[in-house]
CSV table of C-alpha atoms in Angstrom, one decimal:
chain,number,residue,atom,x,y,z
A,22,MET,CA,-0.1,0.0,0.0
A,23,ASP,CA,1.1,3.5,-0.8
A,24,PHE,CA,0.9,5.8,2.3
A,25,ASN,CA,2.4,8.8,0.5
A,26,ASN,CA,-1.0,10.5,-0.1
A,27,ILE,CA,-2.9,9.9,3.1
A,28,THR,CA,-3.5,13.5,4.0
A,29,ARG,CA,-5.9,13.9,1.1
A,30,LEU,CA,-7.7,10.7,0.1
A,31,PRO,CA,-9.5,10.9,-3.2
A,32,VAL,CA,-13.0,9.1,-3.3
A,33,ASN,CA,-14.0,9.7,-7.0
A,34,ASP,CA,-16.8,8.2,-8.8
A,35,PRO,CA,-16.7,9.6,-12.4
A,36,GLU,CA,-19.2,6.9,-13.7
A,37,ALA,CA,-22.0,8.0,-11.2
A,38,ILE,CA,-25.1,9.4,-12.8
A,39,VAL,CA,-23.6,12.9,-11.7
A,40,PRO,CA,-19.9,12.3,-11.5
A,41,VAL,CA,-18.5,13.0,-7.9
A,42,TYR,CA,-15.1,14.2,-7.3
A,43,ALA,CA,-14.5,14.0,-3.5
A,44,GLU,CA,-11.7,14.0,-1.1
A,45,LEU,CA,-11.4,12.9,2.5
A,46,ARG,CA,-9.0,14.8,4.8
A,47,PRO,CA,-8.2,13.1,8.1
A,48,VAL,CA,-7.9,15.6,11.1
A,49,TYR,CA,-6.7,15.3,14.7
A,50,ASP,CA,-7.4,18.1,17.2
A,51,PRO,CA,-4.6,17.8,19.8
A,52,ALA,CA,-6.5,20.3,22.2
A,53,LEU,CA,-9.6,18.1,22.2
A,54,ARG,CA,-7.9,14.9,21.6
A,55,LEU,CA,-10.4,13.9,19.0
A,56,PHE,CA,-10.4,12.7,15.4
A,57,SER,CA,-12.6,13.8,12.5
A,58,VAL,CA,-12.8,13.5,8.7
A,59,GLN,CA,-13.4,16.5,6.3
A,60,LEU,CA,-15.3,15.9,3.2
A,61,TRP,CA,-14.5,18.1,0.2
A,62,VAL,CA,-16.5,17.7,-2.9
A,63,SER,CA,-15.3,19.5,-6.2
A,64,GLY,CA,-12.7,21.5,-4.1
A,65,GLU,CA,-15.3,22.8,-1.6
A,66,PRO,CA,-15.9,21.8,2.0
A,67,CYS,CA,-19.0,19.6,2.2
A,68,GLY,CA,-19.1,18.3,5.8
A,69,ILE,CA,-17.1,17.1,8.8
A,70,HIS,CA,-17.6,13.5,10.1
A,71,GLY,CA,-17.1,13.8,13.8
A,72,LEU,CA,-18.2,17.4,14.3
A,73,THR,CA,-20.8,16.3,16.8
A,74,ASP,CA,-19.2,13.0,17.8
A,75,ASN,CA,-16.4,12.4,20.1
A,76,PHE,CA,-14.0,10.0,18.1
A,77,GLU,CA,-11.2,9.4,20.7
A,78,TYR,CA,-9.7,6.5,18.7
A,79,ALA,CA,-8.7,6.5,14.9
A,80,GLU,CA,-11.0,3.5,14.2
A,81,GLU,CA,-14.1,5.1,15.4
A,82,PRO,CA,-14.8,7.5,12.5
A,83,LEU,CA,-14.4,4.5,10.2
A,84,GLU,CA,-17.5,2.8,11.7
A,85,ALA,CA,-19.9,5.1,10.3
A,86,ILE,CA,-18.0,6.8,7.4
A,87,ASP,CA,-20.1,5.1,4.6
A,88,LEU,CA,-23.2,6.3,6.1
A,89,PHE,CA,-21.8,9.9,6.3
A,90,LEU,CA,-20.7,9.6,2.6
A,91,ALA,CA,-23.9,8.2,1.5
A,92,GLU,CA,-26.0,11.1,3.1
A,93,ARG,CA,-23.8,13.4,0.9
A,94,GLY,CA,-24.0,11.5,-2.3
A,95,VAL,CA,-20.6,10.0,-2.2
A,96,ARG,CA,-19.8,6.3,-2.6
A,97,ALA,CA,-18.8,4.1,0.2
A,98,LEU,CA,-15.0,3.4,0.8
A,99,THR,CA,-13.3,0.4,-0.6
A,100,GLY,CA,-11.5,-1.8,1.9
A,101,GLU,CA,-8.1,-0.3,0.8
A,102,GLU,CA,-9.4,3.2,1.1
A,103,ALA,CA,-10.6,2.5,4.7
A,104,VAL,CA,-7.0,1.4,5.7
A,105,LEU,CA,-5.7,4.5,4.0
A,106,LEU,CA,-8.1,6.7,5.9
A,107,TYR,CA,-7.1,4.9,9.1
A,108,ALA,CA,-3.5,5.5,8.4
A,109,GLY,CA,-4.3,9.2,7.6
A,110,LEU,CA,-6.1,9.6,10.9
A,111,LEU,CA,-2.9,8.1,12.8
A,112,HIS,CA,-0.6,10.3,10.6
A,113,ALA,CA,-2.5,13.4,11.6
A,114,LYS,CA,-2.2,12.4,15.4
A,115,GLY,CA,1.5,11.6,14.9
A,116,GLY,CA,3.6,10.4,17.7
A,117,PRO,CA,4.0,6.7,18.8
A,118,ASP,CA,0.7,5.6,17.3
A,119,TRP,CA,1.8,6.6,13.8
A,120,GLN,CA,5.2,5.0,14.4
A,121,MET,CA,3.8,1.7,15.6
A,122,PHE,CA,1.5,1.6,12.5
A,123,VAL,CA,4.4,2.1,10.1
A,124,MET,CA,6.3,-0.6,12.0
A,125,ASP,CA,3.6,-2.9,11.8
A,126,VAL,CA,3.1,-2.4,8.0
A,127,ALA,CA,6.8,-2.8,7.5
A,128,ALA,CA,6.9,-6.1,9.4
A,129,GLU,CA,4.0,-7.4,7.4
A,130,GLN,CA,5.7,-6.6,4.1
A,131,ASP,CA,8.9,-8.6,5.1
C-alpha cells in the first residue's frame, strides 16, 4: 500500500449518474484529543464527520463513514481506502501511534 498521499484521500466516482470528485481529509485535534474527517467535494468543503461525535480513537470514524458519505451523495469506501483513511488519521495524530502503525506495516511486508 502507498501511504504517500494519506492527507488527502480521493473518493472519486466519475461513472456515477452525476460524477462525483470528492476528497477525505483526516484531522486530529490535539487540544480536544479527537479525530474527525473533512469531506471536500469538487474542491469545496462539504461536511465534517465527527463534528458532533467524540471520536477518541482512529478506528471510530471508520465505523460510520460510509453512512456519512452516502448522506452526501458520495460512494462508500473500498477496503483499501478505509485502511488509507485509518493511516491518515494516525498520521494526523502523529507520535507513537503513527510510528507503531508504520512498523507494523513494514513487518507485514517482510
